PDB file of C-alpha atoms and ligand atoms in Angstrom:
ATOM      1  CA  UNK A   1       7.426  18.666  22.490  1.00  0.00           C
ATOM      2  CA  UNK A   2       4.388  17.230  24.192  1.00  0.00           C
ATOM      3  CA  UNK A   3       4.582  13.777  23.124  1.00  0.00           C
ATOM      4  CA  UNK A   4       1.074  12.890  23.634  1.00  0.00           C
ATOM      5  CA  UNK A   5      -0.226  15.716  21.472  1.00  0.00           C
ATOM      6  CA  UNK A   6       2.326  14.431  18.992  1.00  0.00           C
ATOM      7  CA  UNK A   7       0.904  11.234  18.923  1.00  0.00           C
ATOM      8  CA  UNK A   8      -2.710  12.205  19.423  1.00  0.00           C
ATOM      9  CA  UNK A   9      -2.678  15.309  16.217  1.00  0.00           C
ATOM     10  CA  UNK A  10      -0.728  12.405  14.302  1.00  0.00           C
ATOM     11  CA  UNK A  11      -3.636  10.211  14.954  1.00  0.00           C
ATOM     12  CA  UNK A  12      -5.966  12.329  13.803  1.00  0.00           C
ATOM     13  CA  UNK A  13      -4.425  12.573  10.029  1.00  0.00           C
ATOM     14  CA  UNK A  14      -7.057  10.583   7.935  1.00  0.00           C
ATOM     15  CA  UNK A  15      -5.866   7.550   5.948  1.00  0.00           C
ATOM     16  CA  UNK A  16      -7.218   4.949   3.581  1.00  0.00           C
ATOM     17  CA  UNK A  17      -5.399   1.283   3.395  1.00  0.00           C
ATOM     18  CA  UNK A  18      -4.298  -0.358   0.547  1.00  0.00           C
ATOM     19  CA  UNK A  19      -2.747  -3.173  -0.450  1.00  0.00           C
ATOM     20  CA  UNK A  20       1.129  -2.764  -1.970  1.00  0.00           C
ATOM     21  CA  UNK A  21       2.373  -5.042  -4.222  1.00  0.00           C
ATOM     22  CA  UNK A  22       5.754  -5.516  -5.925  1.00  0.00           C
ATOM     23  CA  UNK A  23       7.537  -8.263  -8.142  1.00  0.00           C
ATOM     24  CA  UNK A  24      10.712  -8.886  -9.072  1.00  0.00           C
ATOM     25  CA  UNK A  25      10.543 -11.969 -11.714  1.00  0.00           C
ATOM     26  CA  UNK A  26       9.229 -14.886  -9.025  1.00  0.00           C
ATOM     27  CA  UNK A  27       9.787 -13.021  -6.023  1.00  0.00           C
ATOM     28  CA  UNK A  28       6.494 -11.372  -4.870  1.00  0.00           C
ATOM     29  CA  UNK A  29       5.777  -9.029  -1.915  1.00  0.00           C
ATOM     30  CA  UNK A  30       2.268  -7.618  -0.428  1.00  0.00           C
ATOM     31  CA  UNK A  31       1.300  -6.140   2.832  1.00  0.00           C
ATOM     32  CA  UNK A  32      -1.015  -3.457   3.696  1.00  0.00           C
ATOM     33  CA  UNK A  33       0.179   0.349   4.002  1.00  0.00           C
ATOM     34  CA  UNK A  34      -1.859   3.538   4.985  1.00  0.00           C
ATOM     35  CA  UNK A  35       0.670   6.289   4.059  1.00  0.00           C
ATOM     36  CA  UNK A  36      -0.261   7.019   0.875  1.00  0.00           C
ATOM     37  CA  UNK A  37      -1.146  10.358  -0.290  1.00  0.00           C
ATOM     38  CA  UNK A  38      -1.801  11.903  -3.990  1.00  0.00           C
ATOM     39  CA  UNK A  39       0.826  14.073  -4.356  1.00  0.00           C
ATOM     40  CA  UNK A  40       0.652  16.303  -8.405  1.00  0.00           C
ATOM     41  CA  UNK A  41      -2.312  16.149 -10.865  1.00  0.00           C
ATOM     42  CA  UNK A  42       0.265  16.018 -14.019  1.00  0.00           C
ATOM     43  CA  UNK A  43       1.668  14.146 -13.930  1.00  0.00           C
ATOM     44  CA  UNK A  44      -0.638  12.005 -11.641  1.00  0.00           C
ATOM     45  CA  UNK A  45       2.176  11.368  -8.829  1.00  0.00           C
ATOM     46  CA  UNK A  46       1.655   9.193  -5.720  1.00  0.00           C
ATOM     47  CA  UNK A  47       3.832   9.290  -2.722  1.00  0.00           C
ATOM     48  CA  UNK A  48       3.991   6.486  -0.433  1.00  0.00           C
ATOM     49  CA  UNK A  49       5.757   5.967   2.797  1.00  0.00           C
ATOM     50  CA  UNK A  50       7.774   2.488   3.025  1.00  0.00           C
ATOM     51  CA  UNK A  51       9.095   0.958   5.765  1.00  0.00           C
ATOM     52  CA  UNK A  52      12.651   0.927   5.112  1.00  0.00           C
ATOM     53  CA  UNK A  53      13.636  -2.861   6.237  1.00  0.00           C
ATOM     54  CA  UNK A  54      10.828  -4.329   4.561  1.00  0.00           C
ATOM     55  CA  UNK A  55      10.791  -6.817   1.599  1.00  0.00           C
ATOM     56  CA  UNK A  56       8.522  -4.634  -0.229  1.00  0.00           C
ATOM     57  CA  UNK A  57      10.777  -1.710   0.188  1.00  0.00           C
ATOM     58  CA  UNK A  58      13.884  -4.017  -0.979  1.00  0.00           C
ATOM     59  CA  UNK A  59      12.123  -4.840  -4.029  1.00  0.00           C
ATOM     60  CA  UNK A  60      10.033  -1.433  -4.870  1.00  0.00           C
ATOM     61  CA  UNK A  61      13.827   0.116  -4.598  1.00  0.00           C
ATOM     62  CA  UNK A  62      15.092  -2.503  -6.954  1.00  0.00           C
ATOM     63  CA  UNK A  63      12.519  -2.971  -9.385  1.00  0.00           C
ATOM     64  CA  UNK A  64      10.877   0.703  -9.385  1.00  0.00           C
ATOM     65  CA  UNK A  65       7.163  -0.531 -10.063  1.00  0.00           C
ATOM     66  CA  UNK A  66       4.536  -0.699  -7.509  1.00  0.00           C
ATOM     67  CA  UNK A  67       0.929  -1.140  -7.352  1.00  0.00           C
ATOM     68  CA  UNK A  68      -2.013  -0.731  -4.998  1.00  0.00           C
ATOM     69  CA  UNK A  69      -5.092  -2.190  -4.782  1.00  0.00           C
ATOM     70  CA  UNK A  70      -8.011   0.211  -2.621  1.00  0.00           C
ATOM     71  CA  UNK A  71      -9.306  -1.315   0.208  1.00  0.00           C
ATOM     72  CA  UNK A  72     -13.110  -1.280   0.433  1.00  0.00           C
ATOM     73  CA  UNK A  73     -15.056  -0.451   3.518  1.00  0.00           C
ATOM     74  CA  UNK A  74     -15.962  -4.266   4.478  1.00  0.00           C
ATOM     75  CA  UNK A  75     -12.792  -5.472   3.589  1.00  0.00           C
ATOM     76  CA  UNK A  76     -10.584  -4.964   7.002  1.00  0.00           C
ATOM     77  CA  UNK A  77     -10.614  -8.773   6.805  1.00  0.00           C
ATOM     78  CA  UNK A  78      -8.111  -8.588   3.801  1.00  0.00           C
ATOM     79  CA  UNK A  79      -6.088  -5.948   5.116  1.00  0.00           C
ATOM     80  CA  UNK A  80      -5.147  -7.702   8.315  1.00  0.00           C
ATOM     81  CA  UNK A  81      -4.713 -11.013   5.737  1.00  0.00           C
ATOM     82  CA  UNK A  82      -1.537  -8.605   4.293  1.00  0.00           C
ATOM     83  CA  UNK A  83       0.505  -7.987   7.869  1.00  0.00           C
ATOM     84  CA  UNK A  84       1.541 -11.706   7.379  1.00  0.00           C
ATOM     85  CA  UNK A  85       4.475 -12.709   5.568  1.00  0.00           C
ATOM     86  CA  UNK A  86       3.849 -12.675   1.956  1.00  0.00           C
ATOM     87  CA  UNK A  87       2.489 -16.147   0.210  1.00  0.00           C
ATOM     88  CA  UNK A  88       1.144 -17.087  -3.161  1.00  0.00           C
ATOM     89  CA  UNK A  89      -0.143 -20.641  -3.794  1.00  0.00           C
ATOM     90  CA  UNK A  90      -1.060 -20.515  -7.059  1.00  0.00           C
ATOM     91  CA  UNK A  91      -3.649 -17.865  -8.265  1.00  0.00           C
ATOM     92  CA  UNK A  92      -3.662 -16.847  -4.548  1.00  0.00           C
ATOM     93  CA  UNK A  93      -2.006 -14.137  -2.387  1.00  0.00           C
ATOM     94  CA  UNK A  94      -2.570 -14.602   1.054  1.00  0.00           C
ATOM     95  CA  UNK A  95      -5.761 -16.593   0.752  1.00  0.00           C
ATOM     96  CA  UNK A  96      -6.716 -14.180  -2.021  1.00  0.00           C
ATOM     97  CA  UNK A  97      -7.306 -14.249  -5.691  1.00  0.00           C
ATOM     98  CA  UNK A  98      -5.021 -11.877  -7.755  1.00  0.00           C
ATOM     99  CA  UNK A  99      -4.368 -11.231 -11.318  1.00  0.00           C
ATOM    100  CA  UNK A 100      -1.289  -9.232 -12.921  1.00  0.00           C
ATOM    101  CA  UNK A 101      -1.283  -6.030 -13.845  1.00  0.00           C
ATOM    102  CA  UNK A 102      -1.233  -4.762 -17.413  1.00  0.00           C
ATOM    103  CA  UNK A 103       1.722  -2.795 -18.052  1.00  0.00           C
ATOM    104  CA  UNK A 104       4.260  -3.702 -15.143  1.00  0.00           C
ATOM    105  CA  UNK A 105       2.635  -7.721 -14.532  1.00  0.00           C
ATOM    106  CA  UNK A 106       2.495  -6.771 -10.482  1.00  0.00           C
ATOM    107  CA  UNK A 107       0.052  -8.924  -8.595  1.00  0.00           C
ATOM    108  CA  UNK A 108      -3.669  -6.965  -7.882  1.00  0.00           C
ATOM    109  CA  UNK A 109      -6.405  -8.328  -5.744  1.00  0.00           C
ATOM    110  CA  UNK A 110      -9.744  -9.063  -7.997  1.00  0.00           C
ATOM    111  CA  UNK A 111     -11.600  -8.657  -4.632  1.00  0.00           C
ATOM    112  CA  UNK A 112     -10.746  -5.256  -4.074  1.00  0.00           C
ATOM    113  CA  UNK A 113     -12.762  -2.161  -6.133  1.00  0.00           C
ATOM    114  CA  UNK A 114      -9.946  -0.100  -7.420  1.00  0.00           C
ATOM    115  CA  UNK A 115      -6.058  -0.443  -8.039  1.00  0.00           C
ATOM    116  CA  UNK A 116      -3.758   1.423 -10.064  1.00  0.00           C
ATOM    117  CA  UNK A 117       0.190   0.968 -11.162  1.00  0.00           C
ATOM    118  CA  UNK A 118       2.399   3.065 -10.612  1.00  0.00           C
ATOM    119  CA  UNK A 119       6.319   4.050 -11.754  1.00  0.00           C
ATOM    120  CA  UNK A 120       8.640   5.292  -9.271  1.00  0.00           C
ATOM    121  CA  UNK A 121      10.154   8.986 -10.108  1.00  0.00           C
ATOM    122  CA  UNK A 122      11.682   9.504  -6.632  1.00  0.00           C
ATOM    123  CA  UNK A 123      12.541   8.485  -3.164  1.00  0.00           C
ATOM    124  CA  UNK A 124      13.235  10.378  -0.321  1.00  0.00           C
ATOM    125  CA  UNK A 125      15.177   8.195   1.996  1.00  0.00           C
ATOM    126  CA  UNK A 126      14.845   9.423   5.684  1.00  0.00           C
ATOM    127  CA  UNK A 127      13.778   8.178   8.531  1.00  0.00           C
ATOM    128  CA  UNK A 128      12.208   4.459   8.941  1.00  0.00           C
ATOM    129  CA  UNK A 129      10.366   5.098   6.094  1.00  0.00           C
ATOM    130  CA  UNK A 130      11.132   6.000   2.506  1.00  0.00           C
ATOM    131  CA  UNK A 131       8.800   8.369   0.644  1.00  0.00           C
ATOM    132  CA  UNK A 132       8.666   6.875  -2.572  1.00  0.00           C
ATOM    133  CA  UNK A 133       6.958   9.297  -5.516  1.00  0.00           C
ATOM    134  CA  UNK A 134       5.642   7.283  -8.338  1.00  0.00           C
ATOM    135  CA  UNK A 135       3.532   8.523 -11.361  1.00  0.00           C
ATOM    136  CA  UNK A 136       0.440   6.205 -11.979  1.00  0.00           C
ATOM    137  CA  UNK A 137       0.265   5.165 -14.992  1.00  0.00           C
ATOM    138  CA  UNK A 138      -2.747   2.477 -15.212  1.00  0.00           C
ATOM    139  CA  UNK A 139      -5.555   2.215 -12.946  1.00  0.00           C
ATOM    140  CA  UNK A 140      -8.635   0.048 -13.157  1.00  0.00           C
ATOM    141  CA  UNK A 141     -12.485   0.628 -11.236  1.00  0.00           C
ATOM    142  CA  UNK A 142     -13.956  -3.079 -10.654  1.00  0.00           C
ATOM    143  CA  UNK A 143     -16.659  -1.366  -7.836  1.00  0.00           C
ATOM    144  CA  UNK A 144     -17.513   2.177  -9.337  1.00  0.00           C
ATOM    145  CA  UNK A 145     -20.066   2.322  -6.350  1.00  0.00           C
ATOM    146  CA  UNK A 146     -17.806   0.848  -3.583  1.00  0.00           C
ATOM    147  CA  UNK A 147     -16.859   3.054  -0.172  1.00  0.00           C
ATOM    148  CA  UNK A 148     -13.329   2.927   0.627  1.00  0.00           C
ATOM    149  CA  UNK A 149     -12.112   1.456   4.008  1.00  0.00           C
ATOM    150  CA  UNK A 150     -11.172   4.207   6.007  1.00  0.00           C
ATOM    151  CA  UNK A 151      -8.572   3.799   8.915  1.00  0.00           C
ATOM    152  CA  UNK A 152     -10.243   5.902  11.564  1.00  0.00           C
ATOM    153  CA  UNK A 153     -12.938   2.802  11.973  1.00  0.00           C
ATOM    154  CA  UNK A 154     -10.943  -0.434  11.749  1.00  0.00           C
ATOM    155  CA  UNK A 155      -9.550   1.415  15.112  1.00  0.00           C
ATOM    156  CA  UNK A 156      -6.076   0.626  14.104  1.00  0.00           C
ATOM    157  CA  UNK A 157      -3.013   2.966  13.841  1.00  0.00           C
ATOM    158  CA  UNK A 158       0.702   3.412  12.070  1.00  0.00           C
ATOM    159  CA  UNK A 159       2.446   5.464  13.586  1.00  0.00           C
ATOM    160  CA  UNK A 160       1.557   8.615  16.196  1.00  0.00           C
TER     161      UNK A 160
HETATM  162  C1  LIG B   1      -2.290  -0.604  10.653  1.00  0.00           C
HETATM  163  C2  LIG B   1      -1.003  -0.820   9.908  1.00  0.00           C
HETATM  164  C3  LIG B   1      -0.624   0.073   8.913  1.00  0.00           C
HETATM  165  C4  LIG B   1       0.584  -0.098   8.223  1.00  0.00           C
HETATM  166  N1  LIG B   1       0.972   0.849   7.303  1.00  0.00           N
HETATM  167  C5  LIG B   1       2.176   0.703   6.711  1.00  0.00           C
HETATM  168  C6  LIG B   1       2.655   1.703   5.803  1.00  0.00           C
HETATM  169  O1  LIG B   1       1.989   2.713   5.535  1.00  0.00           O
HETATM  170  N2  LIG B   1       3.870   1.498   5.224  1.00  0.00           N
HETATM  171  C7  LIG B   1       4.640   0.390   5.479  1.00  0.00           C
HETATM  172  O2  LIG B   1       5.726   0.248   4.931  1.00  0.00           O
HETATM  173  N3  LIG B   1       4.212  -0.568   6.322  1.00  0.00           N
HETATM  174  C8  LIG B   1       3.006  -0.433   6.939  1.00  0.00           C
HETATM  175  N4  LIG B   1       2.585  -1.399   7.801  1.00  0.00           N
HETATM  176  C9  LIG B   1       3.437  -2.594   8.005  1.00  0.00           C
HETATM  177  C10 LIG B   1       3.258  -3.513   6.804  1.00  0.00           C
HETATM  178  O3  LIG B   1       1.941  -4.027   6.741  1.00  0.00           O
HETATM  179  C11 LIG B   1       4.304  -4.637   6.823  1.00  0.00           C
HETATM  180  O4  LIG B   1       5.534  -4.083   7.086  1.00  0.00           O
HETATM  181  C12 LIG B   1       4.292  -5.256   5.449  1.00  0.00           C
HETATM  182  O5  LIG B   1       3.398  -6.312   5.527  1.00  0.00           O
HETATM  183  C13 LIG B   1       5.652  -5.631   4.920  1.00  0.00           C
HETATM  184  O6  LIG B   1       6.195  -6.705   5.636  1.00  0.00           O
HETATM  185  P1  LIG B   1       7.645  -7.315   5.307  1.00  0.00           P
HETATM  186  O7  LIG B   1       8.578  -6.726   6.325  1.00  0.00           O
HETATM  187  O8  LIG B   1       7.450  -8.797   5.519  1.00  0.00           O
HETATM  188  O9  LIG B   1       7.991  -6.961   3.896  1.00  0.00           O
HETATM  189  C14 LIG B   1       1.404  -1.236   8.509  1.00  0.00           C
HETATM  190  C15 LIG B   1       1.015  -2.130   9.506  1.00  0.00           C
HETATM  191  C16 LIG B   1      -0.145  -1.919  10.226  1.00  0.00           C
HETATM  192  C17 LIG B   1      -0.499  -2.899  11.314  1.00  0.00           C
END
């Protein structure tokens, strides 16, 4: 295989980023992801890729409850906040405010203009990543007008 065409057509596969959260009782974990897909309209499944040695992976396996809050378009600032360690300090994650969400208590930015929750069904464990499914079941709009932040422009990439 050419690698360089690998990388480059990898590249070129558009993403969003988010924010991933998981709890498990006081132990919290957050950091920003971009391989997420919708994967089934019913139910309303997810898919998700995970990097396998992470915290968040150790506790999404564990606890089987994720969420994601959606990234808007002037909020690169936030993402990059999210490839730090995880911290909370009070009604803080990383420097920003968060609230729990309603069925599974998992942390969600207030900043950002969607999230939803989501159950895990499945995980395909392969790779350096894990493809967790989940099945959303809450989601919230805060921004009904907002623009999502796209990766493409923050001229980062995952992967390639
Ligand atoms: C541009 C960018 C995109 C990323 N996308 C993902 C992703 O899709 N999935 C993932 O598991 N980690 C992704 N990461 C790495 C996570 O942000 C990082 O592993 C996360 O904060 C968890 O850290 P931990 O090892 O402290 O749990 C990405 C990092 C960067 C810089």
């Amino acid at each position: 295989m050419d690698q360089e065409a690998k990388k480059r057509s990898l590249r070129m596969i558009t993403y969003g980023l988010y924010i991933l959260t998981a709890k498990d009782g006081d132990d919290v974990s957050a950091g920003t992801v971009n391989w997420v897909s919708q994967a089934s309209f019913a139910p309303p499944l997810i898919m998700v890729g995970v990097k396998k040695d992470s915290h968040l992976h150790e506790i999404v396996e564990k606890t089987g409850h994720m969420a994601l809050s959606i990234l808007g378009s002037a909020q690169k600032d936030i993402a990059a906040d999210f490839f730090r360690p995880t911290n909370v300090e009070g009604s803080q994650l990383n420097g920003h405010e968060f609230e729990f969400s309603p069925e599974y208590g998992l942390p969600l930015l207030t900043e950002t203009p969607a999230w939803f929750e989501a159950r895990v069904t499945d995980a395909v464990m392969r790779g350096d990543h894990t493809i967790f499914v989940a099945e959303v079941t809450g989601a919230g709009v805060r921004q009904p007008d907002a623009v999502p932040l796209v990766m493409r422009e923050t001229g980062w990439f995952y992967g390639g």
